[in-house]
mmCIF file of C-alpha atoms and ligand atoms in Angstrom:
data_model
loop_
_atom_site.group_PDB
_atom_site.id
_atom_site.type_symbol
_atom_site.label_atom_id
_atom_site.label_comp_id
_atom_site.label_asym_id
_atom_site.label_seq_id
_atom_site.Cartn_x
_atom_site.Cartn_y
_atom_site.Cartn_z
ATOM 1 C CA MET A 22 -80.632 -82.674 -162.077
ATOM 2 C CA ARG A 23 -81.581 -80.215 -159.365
ATOM 3 C CA ALA A 24 -81.330 -76.540 -160.156
ATOM 4 C CA GLY A 25 -79.120 -74.522 -157.804
ATOM 5 C CA PRO A 26 -80.348 -71.378 -156.065
ATOM 6 C CA SER A 27 -81.432 -68.646 -158.463
ATOM 7 C CA GLN A 28 -79.974 -65.122 -158.467
ATOM 8 C CA GLU A 29 -83.190 -64.064 -156.736
ATOM 9 C CA ASP A 30 -82.736 -66.692 -153.984
ATOM 10 C CA ILE A 31 -79.167 -65.519 -153.404
ATOM 11 C CA ARG A 32 -80.211 -61.884 -153.265
ATOM 12 C CA ARG A 33 -83.020 -62.657 -150.794
ATOM 13 C CA HIS A 34 -80.621 -64.643 -148.621
ATOM 14 C CA ASN A 35 -78.018 -61.833 -148.665
ATOM 15 C CA LEU A 36 -80.598 -59.146 -147.879
ATOM 16 C CA GLY A 37 -81.775 -61.183 -144.883
ATOM 17 C CA ALA A 38 -78.222 -61.861 -143.713
ATOM 18 C CA LEU A 39 -77.287 -58.176 -143.933
ATOM 19 C CA LEU A 40 -80.430 -57.103 -142.103
ATOM 20 C CA ARG A 41 -79.697 -59.708 -139.409
ATOM 21 C CA HIS A 42 -76.237 -58.187 -138.837
ATOM 22 C CA VAL A 43 -77.763 -54.732 -138.401
ATOM 23 C CA HIS A 44 -80.671 -56.031 -136.297
ATOM 24 C CA LEU A 45 -78.554 -58.045 -133.855
ATOM 25 C CA GLY A 46 -75.265 -56.138 -133.890
ATOM 26 C CA GLY A 47 -76.493 -52.550 -134.213
ATOM 27 C CA PRO A 48 -75.006 -49.849 -136.438
ATOM 28 C CA ILE A 49 -72.224 -51.204 -138.625
ATOM 29 C CA SER A 50 -70.115 -49.720 -141.418
ATOM 30 C CA ARG A 51 -70.296 -50.910 -145.011
ATOM 31 C CA ALA A 52 -66.621 -51.840 -144.730
ATOM 32 C CA GLU A 53 -67.292 -54.112 -141.729
ATOM 33 C CA LEU A 54 -70.255 -55.698 -143.515
ATOM 34 C CA THR A 55 -68.008 -56.391 -146.504
ATOM 35 C CA SER A 56 -65.552 -58.320 -144.355
ATOM 36 C CA LYS A 57 -68.152 -60.013 -142.103
ATOM 37 C CA MET A 58 -70.302 -61.229 -144.982
ATOM 38 C CA GLY A 59 -67.466 -62.066 -147.335
ATOM 39 C CA LEU A 60 -69.070 -60.130 -150.208
ATOM 40 C CA ASN A 61 -67.530 -57.432 -152.371
ATOM 41 C CA ARG A 62 -68.118 -53.719 -151.864
ATOM 42 C CA SER A 63 -70.439 -53.225 -154.811
ATOM 43 C CA THR A 64 -72.690 -56.111 -153.660
ATOM 44 C CA ILE A 65 -72.895 -54.654 -150.143
ATOM 45 C CA MET A 66 -73.713 -51.266 -151.645
ATOM 46 C CA ALA A 67 -76.508 -52.737 -153.783
ATOM 47 C CA LEU A 68 -77.963 -54.637 -150.816
ATOM 48 C CA THR A 69 -77.919 -51.638 -148.476
ATOM 49 C CA SER A 70 -79.527 -49.450 -151.172
ATOM 50 C CA ASP A 71 -82.359 -51.972 -151.514
ATOM 51 C CA LEU A 72 -82.896 -52.118 -147.744
ATOM 52 C CA THR A 73 -82.694 -48.312 -147.512
ATOM 53 C CA ALA A 74 -85.239 -47.882 -150.292
ATOM 54 C CA ALA A 75 -87.573 -50.257 -148.455
ATOM 55 C CA GLY A 76 -87.190 -48.148 -145.297
ATOM 56 C CA LEU A 77 -85.627 -50.943 -143.228
ATOM 57 C CA VAL A 78 -82.235 -49.281 -142.663
ATOM 58 C CA ARG A 79 -80.659 -45.894 -143.215
ATOM 59 C CA GLU A 80 -77.101 -44.953 -144.047
ATOM 60 C CA GLU A 81 -75.213 -42.165 -142.377
ATOM 61 C CA LEU A 82 -71.740 -40.718 -142.313
ATOM 62 C CA PRO A 83 -69.948 -41.831 -139.151
ATOM 63 C CA ARG A 84 -69.490 -39.053 -136.610
ATOM 64 C CA GLU A 85 -65.729 -39.064 -136.208
ATOM 65 C CA THR A 86 -63.429 -41.718 -137.612
ATOM 66 C CA GLY A 87 -60.074 -40.181 -136.707
ATOM 67 C CA ARG A 88 -58.791 -41.690 -139.922
ATOM 68 C CA ALA A 89 -57.807 -40.022 -143.160
ATOM 69 C CA GLY A 90 -59.675 -40.742 -146.368
ATOM 70 C CA ARG A 91 -63.321 -41.227 -147.250
ATOM 71 C CA PRO A 92 -65.159 -42.800 -144.306
ATOM 72 C CA SER A 93 -67.328 -45.878 -144.832
ATOM 73 C CA LEU A 94 -71.072 -45.215 -144.443
ATOM 74 C CA VAL A 95 -72.702 -46.634 -141.315
ATOM 75 C CA VAL A 96 -75.845 -48.740 -141.739
ATOM 76 C CA ARG A 97 -78.431 -48.355 -138.953
ATOM 77 C CA PRO A 98 -81.734 -50.151 -138.363
ATOM 78 C CA GLU A 99 -84.869 -48.018 -138.787
ATOM 79 C CA SER A 100 -85.877 -48.827 -135.205
ATOM 80 C CA ALA A 101 -88.512 -46.130 -134.842
ATOM 81 C CA ARG A 102 -90.209 -47.038 -138.123
ATOM 82 C CA VAL A 103 -90.188 -50.833 -138.409
ATOM 83 C CA TYR A 104 -91.509 -52.750 -135.419
ATOM 84 C CA VAL A 105 -93.193 -55.917 -134.149
ATOM 85 C CA PHE A 106 -95.558 -56.699 -131.301
ATOM 86 C CA ALA A 107 -94.268 -59.105 -128.666
ATOM 87 C CA PHE A 108 -96.566 -60.729 -126.090
ATOM 88 C CA ASP A 109 -95.701 -62.657 -122.951
ATOM 89 C CA VAL A 110 -98.212 -64.761 -121.022
ATOM 90 C CA GLY A 111 -96.955 -66.132 -117.714
ATOM 91 C CA PRO A 112 -98.814 -67.538 -114.712
ATOM 92 C CA ASP A 113 -98.713 -64.223 -112.808
ATOM 93 C CA ARG A 114 -98.094 -61.569 -115.418
ATOM 94 C CA ILE A 115 -98.948 -60.624 -118.976
ATOM 95 C CA ALA A 116 -96.902 -58.137 -120.973
ATOM 96 C CA VAL A 117 -96.998 -56.550 -124.411
ATOM 97 C CA ALA A 118 -94.189 -54.604 -126.054
ATOM 98 C CA ARG A 119 -93.760 -52.732 -129.288
ATOM 99 C CA VAL A 120 -90.207 -53.584 -130.297
ATOM 100 C CA GLY A 121 -88.316 -51.761 -133.049
ATOM 101 C CA LEU A 122 -85.955 -53.358 -135.556
ATOM 102 C CA GLY A 123 -82.642 -53.678 -133.746
ATOM 103 C CA GLY A 124 -84.423 -54.956 -130.615
ATOM 104 C CA VAL A 125 -85.329 -51.559 -129.135
ATOM 105 C CA ILE A 126 -88.311 -51.707 -126.767
ATOM 106 C CA LEU A 127 -90.281 -48.649 -127.916
ATOM 107 C CA ASP A 128 -93.319 -49.053 -125.706
ATOM 108 C CA ARG A 129 -94.547 -51.565 -123.153
ATOM 109 C CA ARG A 130 -97.615 -52.475 -121.098
ATOM 110 C CA GLU A 131 -97.873 -54.983 -118.302
ATOM 111 C CA SER A 132 -100.619 -56.354 -116.127
ATOM 112 C CA VAL A 133 -100.901 -58.863 -113.304
ATOM 113 C CA ARG A 134 -102.749 -62.081 -114.008
ATOM 114 C CA ASP A 135 -104.773 -64.124 -111.529
ATOM 115 C CA ARG A 136 -103.748 -67.743 -111.361
ATOM 116 C CA GLY A 137 -107.103 -68.875 -112.587
ATOM 117 C CA LYS A 138 -108.355 -70.687 -115.641
ATOM 118 C CA PHE A 139 -107.053 -69.580 -119.036
ATOM 119 C CA GLU A 140 -109.887 -67.391 -120.325
ATOM 120 C CA LEU A 141 -109.097 -67.048 -124.019
ATOM 121 C CA ASP A 142 -111.560 -64.224 -124.767
ATOM 122 C CA GLU A 143 -110.611 -62.111 -121.793
ATOM 123 C CA LEU A 144 -106.872 -62.625 -122.202
ATOM 124 C CA THR A 145 -106.684 -61.950 -125.945
ATOM 125 C CA GLY A 146 -109.009 -58.966 -125.370
ATOM 126 C CA VAL A 147 -106.598 -57.387 -122.851
ATOM 127 C CA LEU A 148 -103.500 -58.138 -124.948
ATOM 128 C CA SER A 149 -104.944 -56.790 -128.184
ATOM 129 C CA GLY A 150 -106.292 -53.757 -126.303
ATOM 130 C CA PHE A 151 -102.769 -52.936 -125.080
ATOM 131 C CA ALA A 152 -101.450 -53.306 -128.631
ATOM 132 C CA ARG A 153 -104.144 -50.994 -129.998
ATOM 133 C CA GLN A 154 -103.310 -48.326 -127.368
ATOM 134 C CA MET A 155 -99.662 -48.460 -128.409
ATOM 135 C CA ARG A 156 -100.504 -48.375 -132.108
ATOM 136 C CA ARG A 157 -102.562 -45.225 -131.658
ATOM 137 C CA LYS A 158 -99.445 -43.457 -130.369
ATOM 138 C CA THR A 159 -97.264 -44.346 -133.371
ATOM 139 C CA ARG A 160 -96.393 -42.016 -136.241
ATOM 140 C CA ALA A 161 -98.165 -42.468 -139.578
ATOM 141 C CA ASP A 162 -95.056 -43.783 -141.348
ATOM 142 C CA THR A 163 -94.439 -46.686 -138.947
ATOM 143 C CA VAL A 164 -95.015 -50.240 -140.091
ATOM 144 C CA CYS A 165 -95.725 -53.396 -138.074
ATOM 145 C CA VAL A 166 -93.976 -56.389 -139.661
ATOM 146 C CA GLY A 167 -94.810 -59.198 -137.260
ATOM 147 C CA ALA A 168 -96.292 -60.418 -133.994
ATOM 148 C CA ALA A 169 -95.399 -63.285 -131.675
ATOM 149 C CA ALA A 170 -96.189 -64.502 -128.185
ATOM 150 C CA ALA A 171 -94.342 -66.392 -125.467
ATOM 151 C CA VAL A 172 -96.569 -68.716 -123.464
ATOM 152 C CA SER A 173 -95.784 -70.767 -120.382
ATOM 153 C CA GLY A 174 -96.833 -74.107 -121.898
ATOM 154 C CA GLY A 175 -96.393 -76.563 -124.744
ATOM 155 C CA VAL A 176 -97.250 -75.004 -128.083
ATOM 156 C CA ARG A 177 -97.907 -76.703 -131.425
ATOM 157 C CA LYS A 178 -95.540 -74.933 -133.792
ATOM 158 C CA ALA A 179 -97.769 -75.314 -136.850
ATOM 159 C CA ASP A 180 -100.758 -73.297 -135.616
ATOM 160 C CA GLY A 181 -99.959 -71.733 -132.234
ATOM 161 C CA VAL A 182 -102.348 -73.948 -130.284
ATOM 162 C CA VAL A 183 -101.373 -74.187 -126.600
ATOM 163 C CA ARG A 184 -101.617 -77.970 -126.150
ATOM 164 C CA PHE A 185 -100.810 -78.107 -122.457
ATOM 165 C CA GLY A 186 -100.044 -75.471 -119.882
ATOM 166 C CA PRO A 187 -100.738 -76.855 -116.417
ATOM 167 C CA ASN A 188 -99.417 -73.681 -114.781
ATOM 168 C CA LEU A 189 -101.707 -71.494 -116.902
ATOM 169 C CA MET A 190 -104.570 -74.003 -116.645
ATOM 170 C CA ALA A 191 -104.634 -74.054 -120.432
ATOM 171 C CA GLU A 192 -105.358 -77.092 -122.591
ATOM 172 C CA GLU A 193 -105.866 -77.177 -126.370
ATOM 173 C CA VAL A 194 -106.350 -73.411 -126.634
ATOM 174 C CA PRO A 195 -106.192 -71.831 -130.143
ATOM 175 C CA PHE A 196 -104.298 -68.871 -128.738
ATOM 176 C CA GLY A 197 -102.300 -67.712 -131.793
ATOM 177 C CA GLU A 198 -105.312 -67.749 -134.094
ATOM 178 C CA GLU A 199 -107.567 -65.852 -131.678
ATOM 179 C CA LEU A 200 -104.931 -63.223 -130.821
ATOM 180 C CA GLY A 201 -104.252 -62.707 -134.539
ATOM 181 C CA ARG A 202 -107.966 -62.223 -135.204
ATOM 182 C CA ARG A 203 -108.333 -59.761 -132.329
ATOM 183 C CA LEU A 204 -105.276 -57.749 -133.367
ATOM 184 C CA GLY A 205 -106.746 -57.294 -136.836
ATOM 185 C CA LEU A 206 -103.394 -56.437 -138.403
ATOM 186 C CA GLY A 207 -103.671 -59.065 -141.104
ATOM 187 C CA LEU A 208 -100.593 -60.719 -139.595
ATOM 188 C CA PRO A 209 -100.334 -64.228 -138.182
ATOM 189 C CA VAL A 210 -99.225 -64.426 -134.539
ATOM 190 C CA SER A 211 -96.415 -66.934 -134.013
ATOM 191 C CA VAL A 212 -96.538 -68.595 -130.603
ATOM 192 C CA GLY A 213 -93.669 -70.252 -128.761
ATOM 193 C CA ASN A 214 -92.905 -71.794 -125.401
ATOM 194 C CA ASP A 215 -91.581 -69.099 -123.053
ATOM 195 C CA ALA A 216 -88.427 -70.949 -122.006
ATOM 196 C CA ASN A 217 -87.574 -71.737 -125.643
ATOM 197 C CA LEU A 218 -87.962 -68.051 -126.462
ATOM 198 C CA GLY A 219 -85.928 -67.071 -123.385
ATOM 199 C CA ALA A 220 -83.148 -69.304 -124.738
ATOM 200 C CA LEU A 221 -83.432 -67.619 -128.122
ATOM 201 C CA ALA A 222 -83.257 -64.180 -126.481
ATOM 202 C CA GLU A 223 -80.187 -64.944 -124.371
ATOM 203 C CA HIS A 224 -78.570 -66.511 -127.440
ATOM 204 C CA SER A 225 -79.355 -63.473 -129.651
ATOM 205 C CA ARG A 226 -78.839 -60.574 -127.279
ATOM 206 C CA GLY A 227 -78.034 -61.809 -123.794
ATOM 207 C CA VAL A 228 -75.336 -63.536 -121.794
ATOM 208 C CA GLY A 229 -75.100 -66.338 -124.396
ATOM 209 C CA ALA A 230 -74.691 -64.059 -127.444
ATOM 210 C CA ALA A 231 -71.545 -65.698 -128.789
ATOM 211 C CA VAL A 232 -72.384 -69.179 -127.487
ATOM 212 C CA ARG A 233 -73.528 -71.864 -129.944
ATOM 213 C CA ASP A 234 -74.442 -74.542 -127.380
ATOM 214 C CA LEU A 235 -76.394 -73.405 -124.379
ATOM 215 C CA ILE A 236 -79.270 -74.399 -122.133
ATOM 216 C CA TYR A 237 -81.583 -71.773 -120.679
ATOM 217 C CA LEU A 238 -83.617 -72.829 -117.637
ATOM 218 C CA HIS A 239 -86.618 -70.701 -116.814
ATOM 219 C CA GLY A 240 -88.492 -70.801 -113.520
ATOM 220 C CA ASP A 241 -91.895 -69.362 -112.729
ATOM 221 C CA VAL A 242 -94.452 -71.640 -111.076
ATOM 222 C CA GLY A 243 -92.825 -74.459 -112.994
ATOM 223 C CA ILE A 244 -89.505 -75.026 -114.703
ATOM 224 C CA GLY A 245 -89.078 -74.728 -118.454
ATOM 225 C CA GLY A 246 -86.062 -75.138 -120.651
ATOM 226 C CA GLY A 247 -84.721 -74.119 -124.012
ATOM 227 C CA ILE A 248 -81.819 -75.914 -125.650
ATOM 228 C CA ILE A 249 -79.670 -74.234 -128.297
ATOM 229 C CA ALA A 250 -77.491 -76.828 -130.036
ATOM 230 C CA GLY A 251 -75.036 -75.765 -132.737
ATOM 231 C CA GLY A 252 -76.684 -72.336 -132.859
ATOM 232 C CA HIS A 253 -80.204 -73.712 -133.384
ATOM 233 C CA LEU A 254 -83.110 -74.108 -131.008
ATOM 234 C CA LEU A 255 -83.898 -77.761 -130.465
ATOM 235 C CA GLY A 256 -87.642 -78.117 -130.967
ATOM 236 C CA GLY A 257 -88.175 -81.803 -131.609
ATOM 237 C CA HIS A 258 -90.543 -83.300 -134.158
ATOM 238 C CA ASP A 259 -93.590 -81.190 -133.293
ATOM 239 C CA GLY A 260 -91.960 -78.365 -131.359
ATOM 240 C CA TYR A 261 -92.577 -79.721 -127.851
ATOM 241 C CA GLY A 262 -88.939 -80.561 -127.139
ATOM 242 C CA GLY A 263 -86.874 -79.055 -124.368
ATOM 243 C CA GLU A 264 -89.381 -79.759 -121.577
ATOM 244 C CA VAL A 265 -86.582 -80.268 -119.090
ATOM 245 C CA GLY A 266 -88.915 -79.377 -116.225
ATOM 246 C CA HIS A 267 -90.538 -82.776 -116.693
ATOM 247 C CA MET A 268 -87.294 -84.714 -116.632
ATOM 248 C CA VAL A 269 -87.766 -87.163 -113.761
ATOM 249 C CA VAL A 270 -85.096 -86.717 -111.094
ATOM 250 C CA ASN A 271 -86.850 -88.379 -108.158
ATOM 251 C CA PRO A 272 -89.311 -91.144 -109.198
ATOM 252 C CA GLY A 273 -90.748 -91.487 -105.682
ATOM 253 C CA GLY A 274 -90.972 -87.754 -105.274
ATOM 254 C CA ARG A 275 -93.544 -85.023 -105.275
ATOM 255 C CA ALA A 276 -96.583 -85.057 -107.575
ATOM 256 C CA CYS A 277 -96.216 -82.891 -110.648
ATOM 257 C CA GLY A 278 -98.828 -80.836 -112.515
ATOM 258 C CA CYS A 279 -98.175 -82.966 -115.619
ATOM 259 C CA GLY A 280 -99.502 -86.093 -113.872
ATOM 260 C CA SER A 281 -96.109 -87.684 -113.202
ATOM 261 C CA ASN A 282 -94.005 -87.718 -110.032
ATOM 262 C CA GLY A 283 -90.616 -86.312 -109.108
ATOM 263 C CA CYS A 284 -90.178 -84.133 -112.184
ATOM 264 C CA LEU A 285 -87.490 -81.461 -111.887
ATOM 265 C CA GLU A 286 -90.333 -78.931 -111.770
ATOM 266 C CA ALA A 287 -92.031 -80.730 -108.878
ATOM 267 C CA GLU A 288 -88.801 -80.803 -106.834
ATOM 268 C CA VAL A 289 -87.437 -77.346 -107.725
ATOM 269 C CA GLY A 290 -90.521 -75.279 -108.626
ATOM 270 C CA GLU A 291 -92.025 -72.511 -106.553
ATOM 271 C CA ARG A 292 -94.323 -74.751 -104.514
ATOM 272 C CA ALA A 293 -91.501 -77.138 -103.528
ATOM 273 C CA LEU A 294 -89.378 -74.248 -102.306
ATOM 274 C CA LEU A 295 -92.159 -72.508 -100.390
ATOM 275 C CA GLU A 296 -93.379 -75.748 -98.756
ATOM 276 C CA SER A 297 -89.873 -76.750 -97.731
ATOM 277 C CA ALA A 298 -89.376 -73.314 -96.220
ATOM 278 C CA GLY A 299 -92.704 -73.589 -94.353
ATOM 279 C CA ARG A 300 -93.968 -70.576 -96.292
ATOM 280 C CA PHE A 301 -96.620 -72.100 -98.550
ATOM 281 C CA ARG A 302 -99.800 -70.117 -97.930
ATOM 282 C CA ALA A 303 -102.792 -69.253 -100.089
ATOM 283 C CA GLY A 304 -102.270 -66.027 -102.004
ATOM 284 C CA GLN A 305 -98.554 -65.835 -101.189
ATOM 285 C CA HIS A 306 -96.628 -66.937 -104.232
ATOM 286 C CA GLY A 307 -94.707 -65.610 -107.173
ATOM 287 C CA ARG A 308 -91.342 -63.917 -107.345
ATOM 288 C CA ASP A 309 -91.738 -61.923 -104.131
ATOM 289 C CA ALA A 310 -92.394 -65.076 -102.113
ATOM 290 C CA VAL A 311 -89.362 -66.816 -103.666
ATOM 291 C CA ARG A 312 -87.179 -63.773 -103.072
ATOM 292 C CA ALA A 313 -88.307 -63.671 -99.433
ATOM 293 C CA VAL A 314 -86.984 -67.232 -98.899
ATOM 294 C CA VAL A 315 -83.585 -66.358 -100.425
ATOM 295 C CA GLU A 316 -83.372 -63.189 -98.321
ATOM 296 C CA ALA A 317 -84.353 -65.061 -95.155
ATOM 297 C CA ALA A 318 -81.631 -67.638 -95.870
ATOM 298 C CA ASP A 319 -79.142 -64.790 -96.318
ATOM 299 C CA ARG A 320 -80.112 -63.456 -92.910
ATOM 300 C CA GLY A 321 -79.396 -66.841 -91.338
ATOM 301 C CA ASP A 322 -82.906 -68.368 -91.215
ATOM 302 C CA ILE A 323 -82.083 -72.093 -90.869
ATOM 303 C CA VAL A 324 -85.385 -73.367 -92.333
ATOM 304 C CA ALA A 325 -85.016 -71.147 -95.400
ATOM 305 C CA GLN A 326 -81.385 -72.253 -95.792
ATOM 306 C CA GLU A 327 -82.366 -75.916 -95.648
ATOM 307 C CA ALA A 328 -85.125 -75.359 -98.203
ATOM 308 C CA LEU A 329 -82.616 -73.776 -100.581
ATOM 309 C CA ILE A 330 -80.139 -76.628 -100.060
ATOM 310 C CA ARG A 331 -82.846 -79.172 -100.849
ATOM 311 C CA VAL A 332 -83.983 -77.351 -103.978
ATOM 312 C CA GLY A 333 -80.406 -76.584 -105.090
ATOM 313 C CA ASP A 334 -79.597 -80.271 -104.731
ATOM 314 C CA TRP A 335 -82.361 -81.302 -107.135
ATOM 315 C CA LEU A 336 -81.554 -78.446 -109.476
ATOM 316 C CA GLY A 337 -77.905 -79.557 -109.596
ATOM 317 C CA LEU A 338 -78.966 -83.123 -110.336
ATOM 318 C CA GLY A 339 -81.148 -81.927 -113.221
ATOM 319 C CA VAL A 340 -78.367 -79.746 -114.612
ATOM 320 C CA ALA A 341 -75.884 -82.650 -114.322
ATOM 321 C CA ASN A 342 -78.167 -84.825 -116.472
ATOM 322 C CA LEU A 343 -78.500 -82.063 -119.065
ATOM 323 C CA VAL A 344 -74.753 -81.446 -119.114
ATOM 324 C CA ASN A 345 -74.044 -85.146 -119.662
ATOM 325 C CA VAL A 346 -76.514 -85.360 -122.539
ATOM 326 C CA PHE A 347 -75.974 -82.044 -124.329
ATOM 327 C CA ASN A 348 -72.458 -80.889 -123.341
ATOM 328 C CA PRO A 349 -73.492 -77.205 -123.355
ATOM 329 C CA GLU A 350 -70.912 -74.449 -123.114
ATOM 330 C CA MET A 351 -73.215 -72.472 -120.853
ATOM 331 C CA VAL A 352 -76.243 -73.077 -118.615
ATOM 332 C CA ILE A 353 -78.289 -69.949 -117.939
ATOM 333 C CA PHE A 354 -80.700 -69.568 -115.016
ATOM 334 C CA GLY A 355 -83.627 -67.231 -115.710
ATOM 335 C CA GLY A 356 -86.956 -66.220 -114.191
ATOM 336 C CA MET A 357 -87.175 -67.152 -110.504
ATOM 337 C CA LEU A 358 -84.408 -69.733 -111.035
ATOM 338 C CA ARG A 359 -82.069 -66.747 -111.078
ATOM 339 C CA GLU A 360 -82.749 -66.151 -107.362
ATOM 340 C CA ILE A 361 -82.808 -69.860 -106.537
ATOM 341 C CA TYR A 362 -79.485 -70.463 -108.277
ATOM 342 C CA LEU A 363 -77.831 -67.453 -106.609
ATOM 343 C CA GLY A 364 -79.063 -68.744 -103.254
ATOM 344 C CA SER A 365 -77.904 -72.335 -103.806
ATOM 345 C CA ALA A 366 -74.969 -72.148 -106.248
ATOM 346 C CA ALA A 367 -72.628 -74.147 -104.003
ATOM 347 C CA HIS A 368 -75.072 -77.075 -103.882
ATOM 348 C CA VAL A 369 -75.705 -76.968 -107.613
ATOM 349 C CA ARG A 370 -71.939 -77.129 -108.174
ATOM 350 C CA THR A 371 -71.501 -79.977 -105.689
ATOM 351 C CA ARG A 372 -74.091 -82.051 -107.560
ATOM 352 C CA LEU A 373 -72.417 -81.241 -110.857
ATOM 353 C CA ALA A 374 -69.055 -82.370 -109.499
ATOM 354 C CA LEU A 375 -70.631 -85.644 -108.332
ATOM 355 C CA HIS A 376 -72.816 -86.488 -111.324
ATOM 356 C CA ALA A 377 -71.669 -84.639 -114.433
ATOM 357 C CA MET A 378 -68.911 -86.333 -116.409
ATOM 358 C CA ALA A 379 -65.584 -84.531 -116.293
ATOM 359 C CA PRO A 380 -65.109 -83.835 -120.040
ATOM 360 C CA GLN A 381 -68.611 -82.327 -120.252
ATOM 361 C CA ARG A 382 -68.223 -80.044 -117.249
ATOM 362 C CA GLU A 383 -64.595 -78.973 -117.638
ATOM 363 C CA ARG A 384 -65.399 -75.867 -119.649
ATOM 364 C CA LEU A 385 -69.013 -75.414 -118.571
ATOM 365 C CA ARG A 386 -70.046 -71.926 -117.477
ATOM 366 C CA LEU A 387 -73.034 -71.358 -115.180
ATOM 367 C CA ARG A 388 -74.623 -67.920 -115.574
ATOM 368 C CA THR A 389 -77.734 -65.984 -114.653
ATOM 369 C CA SER A 390 -79.923 -64.394 -117.320
ATOM 370 C CA ALA A 391 -78.649 -61.035 -118.623
ATOM 371 C CA LEU A 392 -82.078 -59.976 -119.856
ATOM 372 C CA GLY A 393 -83.804 -60.818 -116.570
ATOM 373 C CA ASP A 394 -87.583 -60.685 -116.608
ATOM 374 C CA ALA A 395 -87.578 -59.303 -120.164
ATOM 375 C CA ALA A 396 -85.979 -62.473 -121.596
ATOM 376 C CA THR A 397 -89.207 -64.179 -122.683
ATOM 377 C CA LEU A 398 -90.645 -60.961 -124.154
ATOM 378 C CA VAL A 399 -87.395 -60.229 -126.037
ATOM 379 C CA GLY A 400 -87.489 -63.821 -127.336
ATOM 380 C CA ALA A 401 -91.044 -63.320 -128.590
ATOM 381 C CA ALA A 402 -89.884 -60.184 -130.440
ATOM 382 C CA GLU A 403 -87.068 -62.169 -132.082
ATOM 383 C CA LEU A 404 -89.605 -64.796 -133.175
ATOM 384 C CA ALA A 405 -91.774 -62.015 -134.640
ATOM 385 C CA PHE A 406 -88.805 -60.577 -136.572
ATOM 386 C CA ALA A 407 -87.942 -63.985 -138.061
ATOM 387 C CA HIS A 408 -90.130 -63.484 -141.160
ATOM 388 C CA VAL A 409 -88.709 -60.095 -142.068
ATOM 389 C CA LEU A 410 -85.152 -61.378 -141.594
ATOM 390 C CA ALA A 411 -85.905 -64.328 -143.891
ATOM 391 C CA ASP A 412 -87.312 -62.209 -146.723
ATOM 392 C CA PRO A 413 -87.035 -58.471 -145.948
ATOM 393 C CA LEU A 414 -88.443 -56.913 -149.116
ATOM 394 C CA GLU A 415 -91.383 -59.291 -149.516
ATOM 395 C CA VAL A 416 -92.494 -58.913 -145.879
ATOM 396 C CA LEU A 417 -92.174 -55.142 -146.009
ATOM 397 C CA ALA A 418 -94.095 -54.898 -149.281
ATOM 398 C CA ARG A 419 -96.889 -56.979 -147.735
ATOM 399 C CA ALA A 420 -96.905 -54.883 -144.537
ATOM 400 C CA ASN A 421 -97.122 -51.657 -146.538
ATOM 401 C CA ALA A 422 -99.896 -52.993 -148.787
HETATM 402 ZN ZN1 ZN B 523 -93.999 -83.098 -114.661
#
């Protein structure tokens, strides 16, 4: 006979669930928590007292209810006190943010990155240096409860090793371990693929907040993807799943950084667009170069328009395949794909009409990222908060020790 969950397990689960409501939804009254969580008033009161005593939330009288009777206390996250570090490593840019409980970006540093080899020492040195600068500015009663990084590449979930990252020129790099050592906070650094974390961010706080089945497509040099199915991120057996950028759409097509040909990334990525538009030159790349093509097309530049049609065509074909397989409610275009989609939406839709099956596309919504360039960083923060949401009191006790 298997024992059921203990009282302690149930309490831990309820504490995490309550904190998650406050973290993702913002200030909420005890009365609303009672109805949302399906627990009685005295249980909610006991849970909020525990979280208040731990310094994770505080309770306040609401400002003005306009209703007679005793108002229900409002539970707020202690955003200025409890925070995580979020890191984002892209081909052209690195960013660090100190993010408070409730998802508030309290402080942020950013730096451009040369598209050269992945220098582990140098990179983790800069990132941890930024974090130290921010930490020096915090009040004495603040507490860091986690750290996580988004990386443009395939990451082994178990230990944060970047297995492959052709666009970062990274291969088998023990990134999470080294960043954790350099930070010296006694905290492990969780590492995730940037597009997966972008999906998580849009699902938690962005355009896909109430959507249980969505696909987030992220473009920088390459194309990444994150698939949320039934409210959960699809990671695959080892965490490498969701690499939609390497879905082959054109077997005889352009060479891809992964070693294959005609991947979605090879046909839609930055280089494909710039070459098609006759604008591929050394040193001219990144978001500004992509934006320049879309703006030129807007102004009536025929070559730029044709480049966008070509890329939009392949993008639509890729999305059609994904829609047929996963039947998402929403597909979200983020990173530079935001600009590319806005510049080629008609062609993406034409391809969908031709290749996606009717039942799958009937209620499909195509959207651009609500969090914009912050999506991957916000996703890293959510990954960093995962531990404290799973076991609030234990993680806080450890952080305070
Ligand atoms: Zn590929």
